[in-house]
Amino acid sequence: MDLATLWFVLVAVLWAGYLTLEGFDFGVGMLTRGFARDETERRILINTIGPVWDGNEVWLITAVGATFAAFPEWYATAWSAYYLPLVLILLALIGRGLAFEYRGKGDTPRWRRRWDLVIFAGSLVPAFSWGVLLAGFTRGLPLGAGHDFAGGFADLVVPYTLLGGVVTVALSLLHGAHYVALKTVGDVRTRARVLAARLGGPVVVVVAGFLAWTVAAYAEGRAVAWTAAIAAGAVVALCTGVAATRRGREGWAFTATFTGVVAVAAALFAALYPDVLPSTLADANGLTITNASSSDYTLTVMTWVAVPVVPLVLAYQGWVYWTFRRRIGLPG
Amino acid sequence: MDVLELARWQFGITTVVHYFFVPFTISMAFLVAIMETIWLRTHSERWLRLTKFFGKLLLINLAVGVVTGLVQEFQFGMNWSDFSRFVGDVFGAPLAMEALLAFYLESVFVGVWIFGWGRIPPKVHLATIWVTAVATLLSAYFILAANSFMQNPVGYEINEAAGRAEMTDIWAILTNKVLLISFPHTAFAALMVGGAVVAAVSMWHLVRGARQPELAEPGGASDPGAFRRSLRVGAVAVLVGGVGVAVTGDIQGKVMTEVQPMKMAAAEALYETQQPAPFSVLTIGTLDGREPLHQLEVPQLLSFLATGSFDAEVEGINDLQEQYEQVYGDGEYAPNIPVTYWTFRLMIGTGVAAALVALWQLRATRGGRAPTSRWAVRVAAVLPVLPLAANAFGWIFTEMGRQPWLVFGLMRTSAGVSPGVGAGSVAASLAAFTVLYAGLCWLWVWLLVKHARPGLPDVTAEARWGRGDRSGPDADGEEDDAERPLTFVY
């Protein structure tokens, strides 16, 4: 495997990791409205992700940093093309991060209600927008001869990418419900299980439809077979999750959606390879792992850094999850 | 305003706001780590109370620092895509290394520190705050490596076919002489911020304790036994930081004269080459110092600051302009002189003022004394603002002083902006971010004050845990607690 392919895989791994890790905390954030009935339940939900959400968000920072370092053209073109959606994402993520830290530090119910709204919107908006963005990579953008974005906002939000956004929201919700069932006790746990069982069917249908569209329309040549295989794996994983929930196997259900989200992301990147951002105007204008990547020297340096460090990061992040593995109960 | 100006304002505002939180986080993490270390060594409860008290201020600050940092990482691609294309091969690597090597550590371990009280062994808990502190400093190193490349590009070659700079030597980038001196300069400047916050809050509580004796009893919220000690830790930190900043700043001036002589000349508004050159302390006249009416100068000092010799020649703006025109073609090569001249002076002035206040605080708390005057409270309120301002002025100076270059000698700022992003989009985002930052800063100050005011918390539970007692703050005495639910933190 050449270095550019290795880094494409690493970027895909980082995005998949981000989507599945932050996915459940986005889901939990969305469940604070509607699902949680009172202040205590909202606090239970927020505390389930308390020690981990910040570490989860670092996956995004690393995914973007790795893209910048390994594929500067990809980062430059995509990040300027998605200017307004990224502004929205940033506003949402800023508000959300603040809300977790600050909602408990005021005293009035009104204070907390406002931050609750921020947590909800701050989870929904990025969950949706990242789906739109990643689906957009797979579909491609109207790029001019200099690899510059030649379209407008309307080219970013087309039916396929909007469905991509729906898929990430739906997956986050299901994944979040599985996480809540796994991390809480009593009534909240039971209701999370019921909600997960109800959501399971529709989510599988939406995801399967989106993946079928991806394979049919955007995978080419050899990529068709891999993409189809990974997509099938995603659907199987999600179905396993639904079955596990119905049998009350919370750990298995969470593992299943964890795998499912990773597989959906993997399918999108498999359909994309060896492009990184195709052009919908002319094939020659598109960005590929060859014309968008950094020099061999840079990729080699970065490989020397990443190869020992990534397993280390996984190890200590795993240790944190292990340390805080217990369920969240009522205070006092 | 055109896209270029809007994007520059957005970058400037984001960076300055982000940089209110960065030095606070770096230094406070170290100070809290030191406090927790003293507690675990002495088992003196007052240090545990100080750890928890200042730890809370650290966390309030950390949250805003992390989220504003996201904007920093994104805006290179969003607003400066041609810059990202041109330098990404070089510039992206230190950013990615920062994420992989430092930022993961910081965010993951601070989470363990917050949630780990009473839950993991005390020594492991102590290790998590030290890891967090060291990681924040490591972050700073990589980010400064990227910035230093923009001030003094090294370890690259231009690939004409690809139209970009390509890395040839990562070691050269990580040992850039601008980096090697700006890193300690930045670290010492950061230390002044945390020290000032600790010293100021402690002083406020000392005054309150002196006025309300019931709060000043041992174990009380404003216990002078604790706050006198923390005040001295904070004030010493400010002084150590101040001396360190001065020493490294002096060396930095000489490196700057060597690699960016125009920036040095602009810092002084030195239009004509002089030998020896005087240091202008303050000037009253036209804002850009072109026609001084009253000027306070120290003869020969600039020669010494710039080169280490009192008799050396220092090149002026006009000569440098001519030289640059010959090398780079026609154009304006001087930065905005009023900005560089005044931010340079304000940086030094606010930094010196902070150090003087710290010195006074150490005098005022000698031998068990505690200040009680109204002035002490006023000084306490101003103190943290001084090093924060110094940090901000320093960054404005060094970034504005590099203009018109984005990457010195290689790319002008006007060439780096995203070609595909319209002025309307940038104006909208600039407005949204500015409003958000304003709210965020207000909230930050308000929460810091709100949580600094009540004073030292009750820590009976954690103290038991720190003595090696197996049961933590949420303990009920059971040996096997694997099934016992976690309790709330948020």
Short mmCIF file of N, CA and C in Angstrom, two decimals, chain A residues 27-179:
data_model
loop_
_atom_site.label_atom_id
_atom_site.label_comp_id
_atom_site.label_asym_id
_atom_site.label_seq_id
_atom_site.Cartn_x
_atom_site.Cartn_y
_atom_site.Cartn_z
N GLY A 27 -26.32 11.80 20.05
CA GLY A 27 -27.60 11.15 20.30
C GLY A 27 -28.11 11.46 21.70
N VAL A 28 -27.22 11.35 22.69
CA VAL A 28 -27.61 11.64 24.06
C VAL A 28 -28.05 13.10 24.17
N GLY A 29 -27.30 13.99 23.50
CA GLY A 29 -27.66 15.41 23.52
C GLY A 29 -29.06 15.64 22.96
N MET A 30 -29.41 14.92 21.88
CA MET A 30 -30.74 15.07 21.29
C MET A 30 -31.82 14.50 22.20
N LEU A 31 -31.44 13.43 22.94
CA LEU A 31 -32.44 12.80 23.82
C LEU A 31 -32.75 13.65 25.06
N THR A 32 -31.94 14.68 25.33
CA THR A 32 -32.25 15.49 26.51
C THR A 32 -33.56 16.23 26.33
N ARG A 33 -34.05 16.32 25.11
CA ARG A 33 -35.34 16.93 24.85
C ARG A 33 -36.30 15.84 24.42
N GLY A 34 -37.49 15.85 24.93
CA GLY A 34 -38.46 14.84 24.52
C GLY A 34 -38.32 13.59 25.35
N PHE A 35 -37.16 12.96 25.31
CA PHE A 35 -36.98 11.71 26.05
C PHE A 35 -36.87 11.96 27.56
N ALA A 36 -35.97 12.89 27.93
CA ALA A 36 -35.79 13.16 29.36
C ALA A 36 -36.99 13.93 29.88
N ARG A 37 -37.54 13.50 31.03
CA ARG A 37 -38.80 14.09 31.49
C ARG A 37 -38.61 15.25 32.44
N ASP A 38 -37.53 15.23 33.18
CA ASP A 38 -37.34 16.32 34.14
C ASP A 38 -35.86 16.63 34.29
N GLU A 39 -35.62 17.58 35.16
CA GLU A 39 -34.25 18.04 35.37
C GLU A 39 -33.31 16.88 35.77
N THR A 40 -33.78 16.02 36.67
CA THR A 40 -32.93 14.92 37.12
C THR A 40 -32.55 14.02 35.94
N GLU A 41 -33.54 13.70 35.11
CA GLU A 41 -33.23 12.81 33.98
C GLU A 41 -32.27 13.46 33.00
N ARG A 42 -32.47 14.78 32.80
CA ARG A 42 -31.54 15.47 31.91
C ARG A 42 -30.13 15.41 32.47
N ARG A 43 -30.03 15.58 33.77
CA ARG A 43 -28.70 15.53 34.37
C ARG A 43 -28.10 14.13 34.26
N ILE A 44 -28.94 13.12 34.43
CA ILE A 44 -28.44 11.75 34.27
C ILE A 44 -27.85 11.58 32.87
N LEU A 45 -28.60 12.02 31.87
CA LEU A 45 -28.14 11.86 30.49
C LEU A 45 -26.81 12.58 30.28
N ILE A 46 -26.77 13.83 30.72
CA ILE A 46 -25.55 14.61 30.49
C ILE A 46 -24.37 13.98 31.20
N ASN A 47 -24.61 13.44 32.39
CA ASN A 47 -23.51 12.83 33.12
C ASN A 47 -23.03 11.51 32.50
N THR A 48 -23.88 10.86 31.71
CA THR A 48 -23.40 9.63 31.07
C THR A 48 -22.27 9.94 30.08
N ILE A 49 -22.33 11.11 29.45
CA ILE A 49 -21.28 11.44 28.48
C ILE A 49 -20.25 12.41 29.05
N GLY A 50 -20.47 12.84 30.30
CA GLY A 50 -19.60 13.84 30.92
C GLY A 50 -18.11 13.61 30.75
N PRO A 51 -17.59 12.44 31.16
CA PRO A 51 -16.14 12.29 31.11
C PRO A 51 -15.60 12.04 29.71
N VAL A 52 -16.45 11.79 28.73
CA VAL A 52 -15.92 11.31 27.45
C VAL A 52 -16.15 12.22 26.26
N TRP A 53 -17.13 13.15 26.32
CA TRP A 53 -17.47 13.86 25.09
C TRP A 53 -16.31 14.68 24.56
N ASP A 54 -15.54 15.26 25.47
CA ASP A 54 -14.43 16.11 25.05
C ASP A 54 -13.38 15.28 24.31
N GLY A 55 -13.07 14.13 24.88
CA GLY A 55 -12.13 13.23 24.21
C GLY A 55 -12.66 12.77 22.86
N ASN A 56 -13.97 12.57 22.77
CA ASN A 56 -14.57 12.17 21.50
C ASN A 56 -14.39 13.25 20.44
N GLU A 57 -14.54 14.50 20.86
CA GLU A 57 -14.46 15.60 19.91
C GLU A 57 -13.04 15.77 19.36
N VAL A 58 -12.06 15.29 20.13
CA VAL A 58 -10.68 15.39 19.64
C VAL A 58 -10.50 14.57 18.36
N TRP A 59 -11.32 13.54 18.19
CA TRP A 59 -11.26 12.77 16.93
C TRP A 59 -11.52 13.66 15.74
N LEU A 60 -12.41 14.62 15.90
CA LEU A 60 -12.69 15.55 14.80
C LEU A 60 -11.46 16.41 14.54
N ILE A 61 -10.89 16.95 15.61
CA ILE A 61 -9.71 17.81 15.45
C ILE A 61 -8.60 17.04 14.76
N THR A 62 -8.45 15.77 15.14
CA THR A 62 -7.40 14.96 14.54
C THR A 62 -7.72 14.61 13.09
N ALA A 63 -8.99 14.30 12.82
CA ALA A 63 -9.38 13.98 11.45
C ALA A 63 -9.09 15.17 10.54
N VAL A 64 -9.45 16.35 10.99
CA VAL A 64 -9.23 17.55 10.17
C VAL A 64 -7.73 17.85 10.06
N GLY A 65 -7.02 17.72 11.19
CA GLY A 65 -5.58 17.95 11.17
C GLY A 65 -4.87 16.98 10.24
N ALA A 66 -5.27 15.71 10.27
CA ALA A 66 -4.65 14.71 9.41
C ALA A 66 -4.97 14.99 7.95
N THR A 67 -6.19 15.44 7.68
CA THR A 67 -6.54 15.77 6.30
C THR A 67 -5.68 16.93 5.80
N PHE A 68 -5.53 17.93 6.65
CA PHE A 68 -4.71 19.10 6.29
C PHE A 68 -3.27 18.66 5.99
N ALA A 69 -2.72 17.84 6.87
CA ALA A 69 -1.32 17.45 6.72
C ALA A 69 -1.10 16.52 5.52
N ALA A 70 -2.02 15.58 5.31
CA ALA A 70 -1.79 14.55 4.29
C ALA A 70 -2.39 14.93 2.94
N PHE A 71 -3.50 15.69 2.95
CA PHE A 71 -4.18 16.07 1.70
C PHE A 71 -4.56 17.55 1.75
N PRO A 72 -3.56 18.43 1.69
CA PRO A 72 -3.86 19.87 1.84
C PRO A 72 -4.90 20.37 0.84
N GLU A 73 -4.86 19.86 -0.39
CA GLU A 73 -5.81 20.32 -1.41
C GLU A 73 -7.24 19.95 -1.04
N TRP A 74 -7.38 18.79 -0.47
CA TRP A 74 -8.70 18.31 -0.07
C TRP A 74 -9.25 19.22 1.03
N TYR A 75 -8.43 19.43 2.06
CA TYR A 75 -8.82 20.30 3.16
C TYR A 75 -9.14 21.71 2.65
N ALA A 76 -8.27 22.26 1.81
CA ALA A 76 -8.45 23.64 1.35
C ALA A 76 -9.73 23.78 0.53
N THR A 77 -9.93 22.87 -0.42
CA THR A 77 -11.10 22.97 -1.29
C THR A 77 -12.39 22.71 -0.52
N ALA A 78 -12.40 21.64 0.24
CA ALA A 78 -13.65 21.27 0.93
C ALA A 78 -14.00 22.31 2.01
N TRP A 79 -13.03 22.73 2.76
CA TRP A 79 -13.35 23.63 3.87
C TRP A 79 -13.78 25.02 3.39
N SER A 80 -13.26 25.45 2.22
CA SER A 80 -13.76 26.73 1.72
C SER A 80 -15.10 26.55 1.01
N ALA A 81 -15.31 25.38 0.39
CA ALA A 81 -16.59 25.13 -0.28
C ALA A 81 -17.74 25.06 0.74
N TYR A 82 -17.47 24.38 1.84
CA TYR A 82 -18.51 24.20 2.86
C TYR A 82 -18.46 25.32 3.90
N TYR A 83 -18.19 26.52 3.43
CA TYR A 83 -17.97 27.63 4.36
C TYR A 83 -19.13 27.81 5.34
N LEU A 84 -20.33 28.03 4.79
CA LEU A 84 -21.46 28.33 5.69
C LEU A 84 -21.87 27.15 6.57
N PRO A 85 -21.95 25.92 6.00
CA PRO A 85 -22.25 24.80 6.90
C PRO A 85 -21.23 24.66 8.03
N LEU A 86 -19.96 24.92 7.72
CA LEU A 86 -18.94 24.80 8.76
C LEU A 86 -19.09 25.89 9.82
N VAL A 87 -19.50 27.08 9.38
CA VAL A 87 -19.77 28.14 10.37
C VAL A 87 -20.87 27.66 11.33
N LEU A 88 -21.92 27.09 10.74
CA LEU A 88 -23.02 26.58 11.57
C LEU A 88 -22.53 25.51 12.54
N ILE A 89 -21.72 24.58 12.01
CA ILE A 89 -21.19 23.50 12.85
C ILE A 89 -20.37 24.08 13.99
N LEU A 90 -19.53 25.05 13.66
CA LEU A 90 -18.69 25.64 14.70
C LEU A 90 -19.52 26.33 15.77
N LEU A 91 -20.51 27.11 15.32
CA LEU A 91 -21.36 27.80 16.30
C LEU A 91 -22.03 26.76 17.20
N ALA A 92 -22.51 25.66 16.58
CA ALA A 92 -23.21 24.63 17.35
C ALA A 92 -22.26 23.95 18.33
N LEU A 93 -21.08 23.58 17.85
CA LEU A 93 -20.14 22.86 18.73
C LEU A 93 -19.62 23.76 19.85
N ILE A 94 -19.43 25.04 19.55
CA ILE A 94 -19.01 25.97 20.60
C ILE A 94 -20.09 26.06 21.67
N GLY A 95 -21.33 26.27 21.22
CA GLY A 95 -22.43 26.39 22.17
C GLY A 95 -22.59 25.13 23.01
N ARG A 96 -22.45 23.98 22.36
CA ARG A 96 -22.66 22.71 23.04
C ARG A 96 -21.58 22.47 24.10
N GLY A 97 -20.34 22.71 23.72
CA GLY A 97 -19.25 22.52 24.67
C GLY A 97 -19.43 23.40 25.89
N LEU A 98 -19.82 24.65 25.63
CA LEU A 98 -20.06 25.56 26.75
C LEU A 98 -21.21 25.06 27.61
N ALA A 99 -22.26 24.58 26.96
CA ALA A 99 -23.46 24.20 27.68
C ALA A 99 -23.18 23.08 28.67
N PHE A 100 -22.39 22.08 28.26
CA PHE A 100 -22.10 20.99 29.19
C PHE A 100 -21.41 21.52 30.44
N GLU A 101 -20.44 22.42 30.24
CA GLU A 101 -19.68 22.90 31.37
C GLU A 101 -20.47 23.90 32.22
N TYR A 102 -21.31 24.69 31.54
CA TYR A 102 -21.87 25.85 32.23
C TYR A 102 -23.30 25.66 32.73
N ARG A 103 -24.03 24.68 32.21
CA ARG A 103 -25.45 24.61 32.59
C ARG A 103 -25.61 24.37 34.09
N GLY A 104 -24.71 23.59 34.68
CA GLY A 104 -24.82 23.32 36.10
C GLY A 104 -24.27 24.43 36.98
N LYS A 105 -23.67 25.45 36.35
CA LYS A 105 -22.99 26.46 37.16
C LYS A 105 -23.84 27.69 37.41
N GLY A 106 -25.06 27.73 36.88
CA GLY A 106 -26.00 28.80 37.21
C GLY A 106 -27.03 28.25 38.17
N ASP A 107 -27.92 29.10 38.69
CA ASP A 107 -28.82 28.62 39.73
C ASP A 107 -30.29 28.56 39.33
N THR A 108 -30.69 29.33 38.32
CA THR A 108 -32.12 29.41 38.05
C THR A 108 -32.54 28.36 37.02
N PRO A 109 -33.80 27.91 37.08
CA PRO A 109 -34.31 26.99 36.07
C PRO A 109 -34.23 27.57 34.67
N ARG A 110 -34.42 28.90 34.58
CA ARG A 110 -34.37 29.53 33.27
C ARG A 110 -32.98 29.39 32.64
N TRP A 111 -31.96 29.58 33.47
CA TRP A 111 -30.58 29.39 33.03
C TRP A 111 -30.40 28.00 32.43
N ARG A 112 -30.89 26.99 33.17
CA ARG A 112 -30.69 25.62 32.70
C ARG A 112 -31.51 25.33 31.45
N ARG A 113 -32.73 25.88 31.39
CA ARG A 113 -33.56 25.64 30.19
C ARG A 113 -32.87 26.16 28.94
N ARG A 114 -32.25 27.34 29.06
CA ARG A 114 -31.57 27.92 27.90
C ARG A 114 -30.42 27.04 27.44
N TRP A 115 -29.64 26.58 28.41
CA TRP A 115 -28.51 25.73 28.03
C TRP A 115 -29.00 24.40 27.48
N ASP A 116 -30.13 23.89 27.99
CA ASP A 116 -30.67 22.64 27.47
C ASP A 116 -30.99 22.76 25.99
N LEU A 117 -31.54 23.92 25.63
CA LEU A 117 -31.85 24.16 24.22
C LEU A 117 -30.56 24.14 23.40
N VAL A 118 -29.51 24.76 23.95
CA VAL A 118 -28.23 24.78 23.25
C VAL A 118 -27.67 23.37 23.09
N ILE A 119 -27.80 22.54 24.12
CA ILE A 119 -27.31 21.17 24.03
C ILE A 119 -28.05 20.41 22.93
N PHE A 120 -29.38 20.61 22.88
CA PHE A 120 -30.17 19.91 21.86
C PHE A 120 -29.77 20.37 20.47
N ALA A 121 -29.84 21.67 20.22
CA ALA A 121 -29.51 22.18 18.89
C ALA A 121 -28.04 21.93 18.56
N GLY A 122 -27.20 22.06 19.57
CA GLY A 122 -25.77 21.87 19.36
C GLY A 122 -25.41 20.42 19.05
N SER A 123 -26.32 19.50 19.32
CA SER A 123 -26.09 18.10 18.97
C SER A 123 -26.72 17.77 17.62
N LEU A 124 -27.92 18.31 17.40
CA LEU A 124 -28.65 18.01 16.16
C LEU A 124 -27.96 18.62 14.94
N VAL A 125 -27.59 19.89 15.03
CA VAL A 125 -27.03 20.59 13.86
C VAL A 125 -25.74 19.93 13.36
N PRO A 126 -24.76 19.69 14.22
CA PRO A 126 -23.56 19.04 13.68
C PRO A 126 -23.80 17.59 13.24
N ALA A 127 -24.65 16.86 13.96
CA ALA A 127 -24.92 15.48 13.54
C ALA A 127 -25.45 15.47 12.12
N PHE A 128 -26.35 16.39 11.83
CA PHE A 128 -26.93 16.48 10.49
C PHE A 128 -25.88 16.99 9.48
N SER A 129 -25.19 18.06 9.85
CA SER A 129 -24.28 18.70 8.90
C SER A 129 -23.11 17.80 8.50
N TRP A 130 -22.56 17.06 9.46
CA TRP A 130 -21.45 16.17 9.09
C TRP A 130 -21.93 15.12 8.09
N GLY A 131 -23.15 14.65 8.24
CA GLY A 131 -23.70 13.69 7.28
C GLY A 131 -23.77 14.30 5.89
N VAL A 132 -24.26 15.54 5.83
CA VAL A 132 -24.36 16.24 4.55
C VAL A 132 -22.96 16.38 3.93
N LEU A 133 -22.01 16.74 4.78
CA LEU A 133 -20.66 17.00 4.29
C LEU A 133 -19.98 15.73 3.78
N LEU A 134 -20.06 14.65 4.54
CA LEU A 134 -19.37 13.43 4.13
C LEU A 134 -20.04 12.81 2.91
N ALA A 135 -21.36 12.87 2.87
CA ALA A 135 -22.06 12.38 1.68
C ALA A 135 -21.65 13.24 0.47
N GLY A 136 -21.44 14.51 0.72
CA GLY A 136 -21.01 15.42 -0.34
C GLY A 136 -19.63 15.06 -0.89
N PHE A 137 -18.73 14.60 -0.02
CA PHE A 137 -17.42 14.15 -0.51
C PHE A 137 -17.61 13.01 -1.49
N THR A 138 -18.45 12.05 -1.11
CA THR A 138 -18.65 10.87 -1.95
C THR A 138 -19.30 11.24 -3.28
N ARG A 139 -20.27 12.13 -3.21
CA ARG A 139 -20.99 12.52 -4.42
C ARG A 139 -20.14 13.43 -5.29
N GLY A 140 -19.36 14.31 -4.67
CA GLY A 140 -18.55 15.26 -5.42
C GLY A 140 -19.17 16.64 -5.43
N LEU A 141 -18.34 17.62 -5.80
CA LEU A 141 -18.78 19.00 -5.86
C LEU A 141 -18.40 19.57 -7.22
N PRO A 142 -19.11 20.61 -7.66
CA PRO A 142 -18.69 21.26 -8.90
C PRO A 142 -17.36 21.98 -8.69
N LEU A 143 -16.27 21.37 -9.15
CA LEU A 143 -14.95 21.98 -8.99
C LEU A 143 -14.47 22.48 -10.33
N GLY A 144 -13.88 23.68 -10.32
CA GLY A 144 -13.33 24.26 -11.54
C GLY A 144 -11.96 23.69 -11.85
N ALA A 145 -11.29 24.27 -12.84
CA ALA A 145 -10.03 23.72 -13.31
C ALA A 145 -8.94 23.79 -12.24
N GLY A 146 -8.97 24.82 -11.41
CA GLY A 146 -7.95 24.95 -10.36
C GLY A 146 -8.34 24.22 -9.09
N HIS A 147 -9.24 23.28 -9.17
CA HIS A 147 -9.78 22.53 -8.04
C HIS A 147 -10.62 23.42 -7.12
N ASP A 148 -10.96 24.62 -7.58
CA ASP A 148 -11.75 25.49 -6.72
C ASP A 148 -13.23 25.22 -6.85
N PHE A 149 -13.92 25.41 -5.76
CA PHE A 149 -15.37 25.21 -5.74
C PHE A 149 -16.01 26.22 -6.68
N ALA A 150 -16.80 25.73 -7.64
CA ALA A 150 -17.39 26.64 -8.62
C ALA A 150 -18.91 26.72 -8.46
N GLY A 151 -19.43 26.21 -7.36
CA GLY A 151 -20.88 26.20 -7.20
C GLY A 151 -21.33 27.15 -6.11
N GLY A 152 -22.55 26.93 -5.65
CA GLY A 152 -23.09 27.75 -4.57
C GLY A 152 -23.67 26.85 -3.49
N PHE A 153 -24.36 27.47 -2.54
CA PHE A 153 -24.91 26.73 -1.42
C PHE A 153 -25.82 25.59 -1.89
N ALA A 154 -26.56 25.86 -2.99
CA ALA A 154 -27.51 24.86 -3.49
C ALA A 154 -26.83 23.57 -3.93
N ASP A 155 -25.54 23.66 -4.31
CA ASP A 155 -24.83 22.45 -4.73
C ASP A 155 -24.43 21.59 -3.54
N LEU A 156 -24.50 22.16 -2.35
CA LEU A 156 -24.11 21.40 -1.16
C LEU A 156 -25.27 20.61 -0.60
N VAL A 157 -26.48 21.15 -0.78
CA VAL A 157 -27.66 20.50 -0.20
C VAL A 157 -28.57 19.96 -1.30
N VAL A 158 -28.21 18.77 -1.77
CA VAL A 158 -29.01 18.08 -2.79
C VAL A 158 -29.62 16.86 -2.11
N PRO A 159 -30.61 16.20 -2.75
CA PRO A 159 -31.31 15.11 -2.05
C PRO A 159 -30.38 14.06 -1.45
N TYR A 160 -29.35 13.66 -2.18
CA TYR A 160 -28.48 12.59 -1.66
C TYR A 160 -27.77 13.03 -0.38
N THR A 161 -27.23 14.26 -0.38
CA THR A 161 -26.49 14.70 0.80
C THR A 161 -27.44 14.99 1.96
N LEU A 162 -28.64 15.48 1.66
CA LEU A 162 -29.62 15.69 2.73
C LEU A 162 -29.98 14.36 3.38
N LEU A 163 -30.12 13.33 2.55
CA LEU A 163 -30.39 12.01 3.12
C LEU A 163 -29.21 11.57 3.98
N GLY A 164 -28.00 11.90 3.52
CA GLY A 164 -26.82 11.62 4.33
C GLY A 164 -26.94 12.24 5.71
N GLY A 165 -27.43 13.48 5.76
CA GLY A 165 -27.63 14.14 7.05
C GLY A 165 -28.67 13.42 7.89
N VAL A 166 -29.76 13.01 7.26
CA VAL A 166 -30.81 12.28 7.99
C VAL A 166 -30.22 10.98 8.56
N VAL A 167 -29.38 10.32 7.75
CA VAL A 167 -28.78 9.05 8.20
C VAL A 167 -27.92 9.26 9.44
N THR A 168 -27.07 10.31 9.44
CA THR A 168 -26.21 10.49 10.62
C THR A 168 -27.04 10.87 11.85
N VAL A 169 -28.10 11.65 11.66
CA VAL A 169 -28.96 11.98 12.81
C VAL A 169 -29.64 10.71 13.34
N ALA A 170 -30.19 9.90 12.41
CA ALA A 170 -30.91 8.70 12.83
C ALA A 170 -29.97 7.73 13.54
N LEU A 171 -28.78 7.55 12.96
CA LEU A 171 -27.81 6.64 13.60
C LEU A 171 -27.39 7.16 14.97
N SER A 172 -27.17 8.47 15.07
CA SER A 172 -26.76 9.03 16.36
C SER A 172 -27.84 8.81 17.41
N LEU A 173 -29.09 9.00 17.02
CA LEU A 173 -30.19 8.81 17.97
C LEU A 173 -30.24 7.38 18.48
N LEU A 174 -30.17 6.41 17.55
CA LEU A 174 -30.24 5.01 17.94
C LEU A 174 -29.04 4.63 18.80
N HIS A 175 -27.88 5.05 18.33
CA HIS A 175 -26.63 4.77 19.04
C HIS A 175 -26.68 5.39 20.44
N GLY A 176 -27.19 6.61 20.51
CA GLY A 176 -27.31 7.30 21.79
C GLY A 176 -28.27 6.59 22.72
N ALA A 177 -29.40 6.10 22.18
CA ALA A 177 -30.38 5.39 23.01
C ALA A 177 -29.75 4.11 23.56
N HIS A 178 -28.96 3.42 22.72
CA HIS A 178 -28.28 2.21 23.20
C HIS A 178 -27.30 2.56 24.31
N TYR A 179 -26.62 3.69 24.14
CA TYR A 179 -25.64 4.11 25.14
C TYR A 179 -26.34 4.43 26.47
#
